[in-house]
CSV table of C-alpha atoms and ligand atoms in Angstrom, one decimal:
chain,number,residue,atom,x,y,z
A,1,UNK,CA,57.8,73.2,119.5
A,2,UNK,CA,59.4,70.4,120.4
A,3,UNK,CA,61.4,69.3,124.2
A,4,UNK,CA,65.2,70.2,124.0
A,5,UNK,CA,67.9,69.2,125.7
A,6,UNK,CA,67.0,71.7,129.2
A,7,UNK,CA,71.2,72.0,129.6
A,8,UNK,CA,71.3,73.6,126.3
A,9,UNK,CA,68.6,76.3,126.6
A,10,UNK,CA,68.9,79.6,126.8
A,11,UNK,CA,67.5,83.8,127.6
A,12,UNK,CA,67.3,85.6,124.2
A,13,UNK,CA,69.4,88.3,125.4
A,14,UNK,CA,68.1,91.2,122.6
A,15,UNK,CA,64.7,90.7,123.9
A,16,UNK,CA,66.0,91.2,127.5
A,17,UNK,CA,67.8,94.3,126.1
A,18,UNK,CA,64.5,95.8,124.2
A,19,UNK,CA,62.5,95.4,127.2
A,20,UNK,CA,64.9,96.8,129.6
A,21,UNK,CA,64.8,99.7,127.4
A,22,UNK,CA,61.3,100.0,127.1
A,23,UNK,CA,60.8,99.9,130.8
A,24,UNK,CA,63.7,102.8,131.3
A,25,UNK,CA,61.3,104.9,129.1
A,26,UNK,CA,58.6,104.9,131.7
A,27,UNK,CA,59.6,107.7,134.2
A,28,UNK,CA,62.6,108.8,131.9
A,29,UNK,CA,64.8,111.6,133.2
A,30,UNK,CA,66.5,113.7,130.8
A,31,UNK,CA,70.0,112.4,131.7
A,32,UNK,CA,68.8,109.0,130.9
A,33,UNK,CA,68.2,107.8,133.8
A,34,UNK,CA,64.8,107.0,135.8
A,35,UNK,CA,62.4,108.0,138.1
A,36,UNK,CA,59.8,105.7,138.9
A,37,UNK,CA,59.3,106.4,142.8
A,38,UNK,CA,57.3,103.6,144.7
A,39,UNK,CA,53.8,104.1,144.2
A,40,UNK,CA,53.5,106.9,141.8
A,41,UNK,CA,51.5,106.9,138.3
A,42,UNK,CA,55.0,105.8,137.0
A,43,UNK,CA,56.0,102.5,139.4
A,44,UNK,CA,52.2,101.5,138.1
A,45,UNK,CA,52.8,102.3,134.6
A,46,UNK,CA,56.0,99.9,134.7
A,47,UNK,CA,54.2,97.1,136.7
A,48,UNK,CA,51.3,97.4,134.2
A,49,UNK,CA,54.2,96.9,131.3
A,50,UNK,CA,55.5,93.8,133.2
A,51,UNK,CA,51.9,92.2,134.0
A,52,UNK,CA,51.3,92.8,130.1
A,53,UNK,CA,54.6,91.0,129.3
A,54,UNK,CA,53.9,88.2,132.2
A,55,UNK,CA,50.4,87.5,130.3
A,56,UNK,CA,51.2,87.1,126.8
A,57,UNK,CA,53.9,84.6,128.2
A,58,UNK,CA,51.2,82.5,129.8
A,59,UNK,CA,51.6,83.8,133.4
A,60,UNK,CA,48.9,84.1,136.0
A,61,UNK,CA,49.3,87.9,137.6
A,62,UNK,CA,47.9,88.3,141.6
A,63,UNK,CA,49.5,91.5,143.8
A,64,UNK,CA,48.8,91.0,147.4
A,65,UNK,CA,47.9,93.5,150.1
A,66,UNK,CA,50.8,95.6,150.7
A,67,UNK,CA,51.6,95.6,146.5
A,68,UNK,CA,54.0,92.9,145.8
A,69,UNK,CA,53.0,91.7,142.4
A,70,UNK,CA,53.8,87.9,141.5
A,71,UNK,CA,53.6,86.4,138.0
A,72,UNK,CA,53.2,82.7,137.9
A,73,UNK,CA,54.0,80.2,135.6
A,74,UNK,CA,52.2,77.0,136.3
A,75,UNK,CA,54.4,74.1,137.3
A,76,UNK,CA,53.8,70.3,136.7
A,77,UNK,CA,53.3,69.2,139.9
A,78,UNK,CA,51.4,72.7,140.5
A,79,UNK,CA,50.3,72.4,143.8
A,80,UNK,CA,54.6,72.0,145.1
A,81,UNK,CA,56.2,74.9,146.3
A,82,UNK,CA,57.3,77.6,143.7
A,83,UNK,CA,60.7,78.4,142.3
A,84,UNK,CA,60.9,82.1,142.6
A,85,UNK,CA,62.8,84.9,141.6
A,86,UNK,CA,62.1,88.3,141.2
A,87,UNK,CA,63.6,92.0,142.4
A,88,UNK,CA,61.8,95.5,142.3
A,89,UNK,CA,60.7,98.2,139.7
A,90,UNK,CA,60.5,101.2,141.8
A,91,UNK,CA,63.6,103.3,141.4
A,92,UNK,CA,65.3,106.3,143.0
A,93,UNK,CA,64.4,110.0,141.9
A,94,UNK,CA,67.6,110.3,140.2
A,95,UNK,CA,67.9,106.2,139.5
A,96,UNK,CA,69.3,104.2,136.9
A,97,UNK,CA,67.3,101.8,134.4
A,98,UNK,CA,68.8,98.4,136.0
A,99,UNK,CA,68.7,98.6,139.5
A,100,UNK,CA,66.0,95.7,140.0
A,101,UNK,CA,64.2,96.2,137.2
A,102,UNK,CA,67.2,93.8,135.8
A,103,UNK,CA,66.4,91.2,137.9
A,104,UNK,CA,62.5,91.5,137.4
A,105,UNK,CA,62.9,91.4,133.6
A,106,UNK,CA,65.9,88.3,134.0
A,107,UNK,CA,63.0,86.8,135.7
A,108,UNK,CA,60.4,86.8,132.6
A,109,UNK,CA,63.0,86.2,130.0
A,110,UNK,CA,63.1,83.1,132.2
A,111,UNK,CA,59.9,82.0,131.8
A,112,UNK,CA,59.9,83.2,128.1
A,113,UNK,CA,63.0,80.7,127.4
A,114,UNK,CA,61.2,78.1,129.3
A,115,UNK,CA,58.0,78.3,127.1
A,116,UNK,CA,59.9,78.8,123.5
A,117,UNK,CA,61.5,75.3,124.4
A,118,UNK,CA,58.3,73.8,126.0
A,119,UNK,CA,60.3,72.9,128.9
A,120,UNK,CA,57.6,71.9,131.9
A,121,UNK,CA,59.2,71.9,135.3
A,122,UNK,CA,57.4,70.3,137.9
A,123,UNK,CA,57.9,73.1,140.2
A,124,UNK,CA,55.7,76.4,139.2
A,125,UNK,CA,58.1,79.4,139.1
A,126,UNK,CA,57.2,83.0,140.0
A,127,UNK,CA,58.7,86.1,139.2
A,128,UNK,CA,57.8,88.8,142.2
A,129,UNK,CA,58.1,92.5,141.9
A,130,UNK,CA,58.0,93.6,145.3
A,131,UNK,CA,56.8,97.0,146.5
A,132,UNK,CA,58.7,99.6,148.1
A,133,UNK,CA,62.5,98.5,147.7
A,134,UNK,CA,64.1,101.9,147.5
A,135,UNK,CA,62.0,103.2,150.6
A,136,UNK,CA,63.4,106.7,149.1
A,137,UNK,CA,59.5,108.0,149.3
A,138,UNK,CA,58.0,106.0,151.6
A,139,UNK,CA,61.2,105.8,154.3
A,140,UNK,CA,61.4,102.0,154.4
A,141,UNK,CA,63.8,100.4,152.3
A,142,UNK,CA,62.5,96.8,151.0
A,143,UNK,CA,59.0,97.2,152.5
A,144,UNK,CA,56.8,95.3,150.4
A,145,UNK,CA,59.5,92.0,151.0
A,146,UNK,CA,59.8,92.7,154.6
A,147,UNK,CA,55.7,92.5,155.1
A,148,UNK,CA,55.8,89.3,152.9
A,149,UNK,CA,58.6,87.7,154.5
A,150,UNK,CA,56.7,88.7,158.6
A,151,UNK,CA,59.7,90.9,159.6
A,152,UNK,CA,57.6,94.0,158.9
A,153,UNK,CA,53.6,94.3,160.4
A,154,UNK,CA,51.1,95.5,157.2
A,155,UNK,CA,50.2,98.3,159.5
A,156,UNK,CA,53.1,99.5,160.0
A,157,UNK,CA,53.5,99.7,156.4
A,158,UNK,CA,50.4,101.3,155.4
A,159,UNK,CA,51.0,104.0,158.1
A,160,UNK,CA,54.0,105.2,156.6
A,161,UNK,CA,54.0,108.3,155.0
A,162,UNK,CA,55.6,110.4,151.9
A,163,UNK,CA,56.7,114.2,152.4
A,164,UNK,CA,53.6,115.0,151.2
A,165,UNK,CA,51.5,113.3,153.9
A,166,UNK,CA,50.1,111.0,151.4
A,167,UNK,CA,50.6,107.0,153.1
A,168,UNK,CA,51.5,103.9,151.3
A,169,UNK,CA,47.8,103.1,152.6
A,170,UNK,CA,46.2,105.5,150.5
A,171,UNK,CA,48.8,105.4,147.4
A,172,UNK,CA,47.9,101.8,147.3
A,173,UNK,CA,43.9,102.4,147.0
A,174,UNK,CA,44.1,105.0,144.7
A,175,UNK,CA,46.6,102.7,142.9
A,176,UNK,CA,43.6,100.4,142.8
A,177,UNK,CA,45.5,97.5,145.1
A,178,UNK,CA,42.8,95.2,146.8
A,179,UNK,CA,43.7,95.6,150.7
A,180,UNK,CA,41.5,92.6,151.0
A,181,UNK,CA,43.7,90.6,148.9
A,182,UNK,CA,45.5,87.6,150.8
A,183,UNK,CA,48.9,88.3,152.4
A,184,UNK,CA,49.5,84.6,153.1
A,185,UNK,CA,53.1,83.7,151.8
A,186,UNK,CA,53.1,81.5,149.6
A,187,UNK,CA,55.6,78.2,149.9
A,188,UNK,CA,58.9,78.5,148.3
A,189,UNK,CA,61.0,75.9,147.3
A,190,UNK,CA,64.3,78.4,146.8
A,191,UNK,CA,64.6,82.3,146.0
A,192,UNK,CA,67.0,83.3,143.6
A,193,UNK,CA,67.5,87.6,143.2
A,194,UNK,CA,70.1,88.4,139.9
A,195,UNK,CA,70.8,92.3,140.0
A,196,UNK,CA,73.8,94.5,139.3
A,197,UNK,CA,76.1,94.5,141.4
A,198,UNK,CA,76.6,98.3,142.5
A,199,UNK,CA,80.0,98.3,143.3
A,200,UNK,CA,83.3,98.4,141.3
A,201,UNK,CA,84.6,94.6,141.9
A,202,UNK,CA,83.6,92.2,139.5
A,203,UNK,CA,84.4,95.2,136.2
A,204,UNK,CA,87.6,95.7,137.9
A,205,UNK,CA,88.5,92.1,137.9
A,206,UNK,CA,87.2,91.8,134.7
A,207,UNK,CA,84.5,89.0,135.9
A,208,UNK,CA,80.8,88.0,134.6
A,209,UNK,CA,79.4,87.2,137.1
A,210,UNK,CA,79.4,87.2,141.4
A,211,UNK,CA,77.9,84.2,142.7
A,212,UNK,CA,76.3,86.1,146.3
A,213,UNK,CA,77.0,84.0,149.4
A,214,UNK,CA,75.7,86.6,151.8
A,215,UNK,CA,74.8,90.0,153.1
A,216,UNK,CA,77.5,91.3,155.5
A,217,UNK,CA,76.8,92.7,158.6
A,218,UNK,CA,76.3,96.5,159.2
A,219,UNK,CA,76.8,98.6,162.3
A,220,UNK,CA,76.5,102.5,162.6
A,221,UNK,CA,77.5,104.6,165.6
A,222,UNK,CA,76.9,108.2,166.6
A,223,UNK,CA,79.5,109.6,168.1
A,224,UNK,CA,79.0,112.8,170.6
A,225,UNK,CA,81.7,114.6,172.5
A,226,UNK,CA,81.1,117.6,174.9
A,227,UNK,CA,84.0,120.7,175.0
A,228,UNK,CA,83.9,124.2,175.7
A,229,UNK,CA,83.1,126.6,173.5
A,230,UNK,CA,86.4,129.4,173.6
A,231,UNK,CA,88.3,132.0,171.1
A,232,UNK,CA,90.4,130.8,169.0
A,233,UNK,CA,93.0,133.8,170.0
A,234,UNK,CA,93.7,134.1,173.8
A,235,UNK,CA,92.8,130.7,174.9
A,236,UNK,CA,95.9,128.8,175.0
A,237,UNK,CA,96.2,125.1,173.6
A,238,UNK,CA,96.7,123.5,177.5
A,239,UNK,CA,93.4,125.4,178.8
A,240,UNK,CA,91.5,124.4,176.1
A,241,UNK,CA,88.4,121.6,176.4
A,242,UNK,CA,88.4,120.8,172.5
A,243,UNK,CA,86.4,118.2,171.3
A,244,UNK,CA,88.4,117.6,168.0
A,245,UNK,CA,91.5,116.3,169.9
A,246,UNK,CA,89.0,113.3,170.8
A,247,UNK,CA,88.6,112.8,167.3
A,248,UNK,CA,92.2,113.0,166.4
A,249,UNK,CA,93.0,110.6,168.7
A,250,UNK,CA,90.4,108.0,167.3
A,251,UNK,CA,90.7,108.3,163.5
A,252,UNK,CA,94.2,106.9,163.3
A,253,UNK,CA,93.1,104.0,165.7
A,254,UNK,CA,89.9,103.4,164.2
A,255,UNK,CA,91.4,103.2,160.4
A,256,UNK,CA,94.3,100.7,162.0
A,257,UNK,CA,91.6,98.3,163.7
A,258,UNK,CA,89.6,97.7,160.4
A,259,UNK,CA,92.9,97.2,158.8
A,260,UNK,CA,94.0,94.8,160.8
A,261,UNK,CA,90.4,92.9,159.9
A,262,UNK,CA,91.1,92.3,156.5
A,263,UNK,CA,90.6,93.9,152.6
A,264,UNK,CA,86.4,93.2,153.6
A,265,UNK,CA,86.3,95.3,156.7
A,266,UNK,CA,84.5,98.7,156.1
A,267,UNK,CA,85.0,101.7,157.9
A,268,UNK,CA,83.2,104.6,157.2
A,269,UNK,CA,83.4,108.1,159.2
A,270,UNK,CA,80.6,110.0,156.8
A,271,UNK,CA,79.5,113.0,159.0
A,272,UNK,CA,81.5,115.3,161.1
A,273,UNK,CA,79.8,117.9,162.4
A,274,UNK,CA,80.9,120.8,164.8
A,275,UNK,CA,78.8,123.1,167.0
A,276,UNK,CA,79.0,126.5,166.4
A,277,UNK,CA,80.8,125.6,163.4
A,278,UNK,CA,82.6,128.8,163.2
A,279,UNK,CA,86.3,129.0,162.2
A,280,UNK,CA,87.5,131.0,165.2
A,281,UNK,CA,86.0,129.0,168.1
A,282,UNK,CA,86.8,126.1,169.6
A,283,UNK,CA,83.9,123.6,168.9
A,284,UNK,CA,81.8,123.3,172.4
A,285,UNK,CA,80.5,120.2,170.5
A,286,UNK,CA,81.2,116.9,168.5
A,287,UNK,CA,79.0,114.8,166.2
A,288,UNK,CA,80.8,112.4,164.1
A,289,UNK,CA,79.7,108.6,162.8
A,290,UNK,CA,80.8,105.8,162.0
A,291,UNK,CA,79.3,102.8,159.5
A,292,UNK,CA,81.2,99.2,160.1
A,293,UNK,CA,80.6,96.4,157.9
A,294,UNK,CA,82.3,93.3,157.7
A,295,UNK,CA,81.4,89.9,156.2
A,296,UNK,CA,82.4,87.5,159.0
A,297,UNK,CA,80.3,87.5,162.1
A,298,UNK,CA,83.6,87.1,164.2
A,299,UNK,CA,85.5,89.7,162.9
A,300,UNK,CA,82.7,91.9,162.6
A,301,UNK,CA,82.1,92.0,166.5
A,302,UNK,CA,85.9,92.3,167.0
A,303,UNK,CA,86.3,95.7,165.4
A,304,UNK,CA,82.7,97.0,166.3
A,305,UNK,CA,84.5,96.5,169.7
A,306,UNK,CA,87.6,97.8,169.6
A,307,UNK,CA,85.7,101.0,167.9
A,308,UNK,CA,83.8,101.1,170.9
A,309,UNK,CA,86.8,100.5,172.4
A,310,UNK,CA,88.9,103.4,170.5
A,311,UNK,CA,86.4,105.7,171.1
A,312,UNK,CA,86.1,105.5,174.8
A,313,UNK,CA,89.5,105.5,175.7
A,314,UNK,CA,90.1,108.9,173.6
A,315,UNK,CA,87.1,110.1,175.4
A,316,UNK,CA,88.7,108.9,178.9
A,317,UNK,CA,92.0,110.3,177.6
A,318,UNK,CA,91.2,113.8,176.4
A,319,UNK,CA,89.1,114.1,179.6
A,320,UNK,CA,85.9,115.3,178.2
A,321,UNK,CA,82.3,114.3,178.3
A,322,UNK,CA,80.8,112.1,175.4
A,323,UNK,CA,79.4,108.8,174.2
A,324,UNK,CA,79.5,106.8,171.4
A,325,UNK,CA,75.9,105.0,170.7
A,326,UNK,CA,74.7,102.1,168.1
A,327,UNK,CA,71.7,103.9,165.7
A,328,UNK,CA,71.6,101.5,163.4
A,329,UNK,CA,72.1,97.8,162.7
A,330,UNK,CA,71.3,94.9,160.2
A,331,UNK,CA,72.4,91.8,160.6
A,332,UNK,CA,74.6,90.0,157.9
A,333,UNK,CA,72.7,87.0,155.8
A,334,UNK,CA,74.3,84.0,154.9
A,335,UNK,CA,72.5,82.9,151.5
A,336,UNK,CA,71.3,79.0,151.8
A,337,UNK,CA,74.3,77.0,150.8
A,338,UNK,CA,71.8,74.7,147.9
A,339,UNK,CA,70.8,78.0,146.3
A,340,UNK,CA,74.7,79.4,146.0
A,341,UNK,CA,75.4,75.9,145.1
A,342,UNK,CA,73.0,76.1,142.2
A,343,UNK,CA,74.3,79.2,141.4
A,344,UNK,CA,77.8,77.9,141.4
A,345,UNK,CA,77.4,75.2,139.1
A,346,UNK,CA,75.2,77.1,136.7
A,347,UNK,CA,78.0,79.7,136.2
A,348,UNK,CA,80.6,77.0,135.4
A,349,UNK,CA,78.7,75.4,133.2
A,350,UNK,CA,78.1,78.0,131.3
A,351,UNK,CA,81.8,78.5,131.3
A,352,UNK,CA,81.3,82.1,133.0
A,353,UNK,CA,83.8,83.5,135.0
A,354,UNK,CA,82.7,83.9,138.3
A,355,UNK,CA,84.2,85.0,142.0
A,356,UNK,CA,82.2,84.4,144.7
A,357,UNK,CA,81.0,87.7,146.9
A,358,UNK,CA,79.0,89.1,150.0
A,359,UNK,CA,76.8,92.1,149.0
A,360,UNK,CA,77.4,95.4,150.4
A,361,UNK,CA,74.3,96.6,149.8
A,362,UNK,CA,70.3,95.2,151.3
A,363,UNK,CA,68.4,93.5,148.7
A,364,UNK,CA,64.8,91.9,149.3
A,365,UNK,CA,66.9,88.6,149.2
A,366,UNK,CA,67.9,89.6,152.8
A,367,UNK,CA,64.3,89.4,153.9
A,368,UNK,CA,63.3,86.3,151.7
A,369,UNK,CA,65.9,84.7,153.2
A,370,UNK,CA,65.3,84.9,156.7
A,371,UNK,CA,61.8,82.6,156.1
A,372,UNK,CA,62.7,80.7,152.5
A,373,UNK,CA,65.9,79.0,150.9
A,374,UNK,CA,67.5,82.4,149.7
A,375,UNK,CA,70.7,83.5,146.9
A,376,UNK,CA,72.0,86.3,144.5
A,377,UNK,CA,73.8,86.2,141.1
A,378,UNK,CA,75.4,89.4,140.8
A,379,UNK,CA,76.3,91.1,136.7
A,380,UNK,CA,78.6,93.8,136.7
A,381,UNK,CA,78.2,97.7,136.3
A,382,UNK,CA,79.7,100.7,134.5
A,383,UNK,CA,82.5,101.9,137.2
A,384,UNK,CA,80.4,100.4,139.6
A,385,UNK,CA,78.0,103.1,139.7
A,386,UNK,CA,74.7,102.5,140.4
A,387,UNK,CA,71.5,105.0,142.5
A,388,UNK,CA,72.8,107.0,139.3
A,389,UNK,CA,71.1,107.9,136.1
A,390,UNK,CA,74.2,107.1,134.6
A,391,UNK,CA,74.0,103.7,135.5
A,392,UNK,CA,75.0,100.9,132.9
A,393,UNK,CA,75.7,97.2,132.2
A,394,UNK,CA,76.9,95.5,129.2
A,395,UNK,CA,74.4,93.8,127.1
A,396,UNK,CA,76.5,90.2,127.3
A,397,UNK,CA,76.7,90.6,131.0
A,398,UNK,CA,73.0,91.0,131.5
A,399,UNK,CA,72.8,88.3,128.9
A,400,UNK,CA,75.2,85.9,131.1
A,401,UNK,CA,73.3,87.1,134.5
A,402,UNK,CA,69.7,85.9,132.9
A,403,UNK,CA,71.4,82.2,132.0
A,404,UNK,CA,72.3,81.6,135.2
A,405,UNK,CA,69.7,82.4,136.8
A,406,UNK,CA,68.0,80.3,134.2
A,407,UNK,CA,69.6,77.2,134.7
A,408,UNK,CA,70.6,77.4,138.4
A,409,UNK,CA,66.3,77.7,138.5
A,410,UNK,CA,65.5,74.9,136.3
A,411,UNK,CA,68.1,72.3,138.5
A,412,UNK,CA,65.8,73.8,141.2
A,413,UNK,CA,62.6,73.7,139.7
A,414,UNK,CA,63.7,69.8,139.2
A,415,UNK,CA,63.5,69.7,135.4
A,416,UNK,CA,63.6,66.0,135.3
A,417,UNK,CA,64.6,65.4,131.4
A,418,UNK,CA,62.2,63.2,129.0
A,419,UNK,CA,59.5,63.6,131.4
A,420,UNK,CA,57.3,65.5,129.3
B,501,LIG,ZN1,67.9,97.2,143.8
């Protein structure tokens, strides 16, 4: 093996293919998809098929207290900060075979591209598989990042329990995960996540690849509103306290305020619920939400307060009893500009095209990147779909995601050419 020209490497993308394939067999559901919840005999099987892959590549293989699982390639200069990248194995009970496991297996065929070329960078790099992202068992979406990244106490963690009153505690010790094992976080120089994109954008303007500049913001309200339960027969429309006409009033507003924020505003009225439900009584009670999610911070707080906004004043103007309440929030992430950056220029000059995006969807990036340097490639995916057995990708897309991510990490690994 000789040194080559580090520009000019790159991911052999039939490997990538084989071994996503291979993984997808582990937990296979008959409609092709997977189901390899966190911390069942099948997430283990699949990290023991990684650390096996991660080993015969040269990789050092530690998994910290709460189960996030880092393969390490030595750098140079090993004692610097490492390059890292990384996603998660665990998948829904109906999931698809890319969803993380994509960006955990980009990560390796990193490393494997680095060694076949004998490229040393003087930064180590590290691929992490990181515990817990689906949080469909255990009810806490991207735990294992979350504990590593100090937004989330282990505790907390362990404590959590499946519907079976088994805990992420126990799972992890009958797992055979070392609970004494350091939790310390390790430094990071950058953190780059590439995944599928789980939406419809980038197939639908036929692109290759979304270079991720954030995480928008996300807002949902519960909506109640207090009527009076009457027949639907003899009680005449002016005597009536109906809920509904609360509701009526709102939706048309609500729908005009996110329009007037722009095609990224999100408005989302999922649940509508009546109380007694029954077809010939007016409801005595309202339950609807709604999700808001918008990019920009600025705009974002505009039209979660004119929803606010919306919704009192049909309260106030109907006259009944009700309140509209915030149940859930996570803040939107901007990525760190030298990572998208990095991104950027490895996309054009590998002469992909590329749009750059905000995520709709949480990844662990969110929580690496409230501690370390932080971005996201995203590929594209069959109509979008994704939390779906049917989920797909092209093999040249995947291909494309896992060069980018290889050379946006070498220019931040520091491959200094002719060093060697
Ligand atoms: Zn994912």
């Amino acid at each position: 093996m000789h040194n080559h020209d580090p520009a000019g490497v790159r991911v052999n993308g039939t490997r990538l293919w084989s071994r996503l394939m291979a993984m997808g067999q582990i937990g296979a559901t008959v409609n092709g998809g997977c189901n390899r919840q966190a911390l069942t005999d099948g997430d283990f099987e699949g990290r023991e098929l990684f650390s096996r892959w991660a080993k015969a590549a040269g990789c050092t293989v530690r998994v910290d207290a709460i189960g996030n699982l880092f393969a390490r390639r030595p750098g140079r200069r090993d004692g610097l900060p490492v390059v890292m990248t990384g996603s998660h194995l665990d998948t829904q009970p109906t999931g698809g075979k890319f969803d993380g496991v994509y960006g955990v297996l980009a990560g390796l065929e990193v490393i494997e591209s680095l060694n076949e070329h004998a490229i040393a960078t003087p930064h180590p790099i590290e691929v992490g598989v990181w515990c817990n992202e689906e949080g469909c068992r255990f009810p806490m979406a991207m735990m294992g990042s979350a504990v590593w990244a100090g937004r989330l106490p282990v505790e907390r963690a362990y404590a959590l329990t499946d519907r079976g009153g088994s805990s992420v505690r126990q799972e992890l010790e009958r797992l055979g995960v070392d609970l004494q094992a350091p939790l310390s976080r390790q430094p990071v120089k950058a953190a780059l996540e590439v995944h599928i994109e789980q939406g419809p954008v980038l197939e639908q303007q036929s692109k290759s690849i979304g270079i991720v500049t954030g995480v928008q913001h996300m807002r949902r309200y519960e909506v109640t509103v207090l009527g009076q339960e009457a027949h639907a027969g003899p009680t005449p429309m002016d005597m009536r306290r109906d809920p509904i006409r609360v509701l009526a009033e709102a939706l048309p507003a609500l729908y005009a305020a996110a329009a007037k924020r722009g095609p990224q505003a999100r408005l989302t009225v999922g649940c509508i619920e009546t109380l007694p439900g029954s077809p010939n009584t007016v409801p005595g009670r309202l339950r609807f939400t709604v999700d808001v999610r918008h990019p920009d911070g600025a705009q974002y707080a505009a039209l979660c307060g004119e929803v606010e906004q919306v919704v009192e004043s049909a309260l106030k103007g109907q006259a009944l009893g009700g309140e509209i309440r915030r149940v859930w929030e996570a803040p939107g992430v901007v990525f760190d500009p030298q990572c998208v950056t990095a991104v950027r220029r490895a996309a054009a000059a590998l002469h992909c095209d590329a749009i750059e995006m905000v995520s709709g969807a949480g990844h662990d990036s969110c929580n690496l990147a409230a501690v370390v340097p932080t971005g996201m490639i995203f590929v594209p995916c069959a109509g979008g779909l994704s939390h779906n057995e049917a989920e797909s990708a092209l093999p040249r897309d995947l291909e494309a995601g896992a060069n980018v991510l290889l050379q946006a990490m070498l220019s931040l690994a520091d491959q200094e050419p002719g060093e060697l």
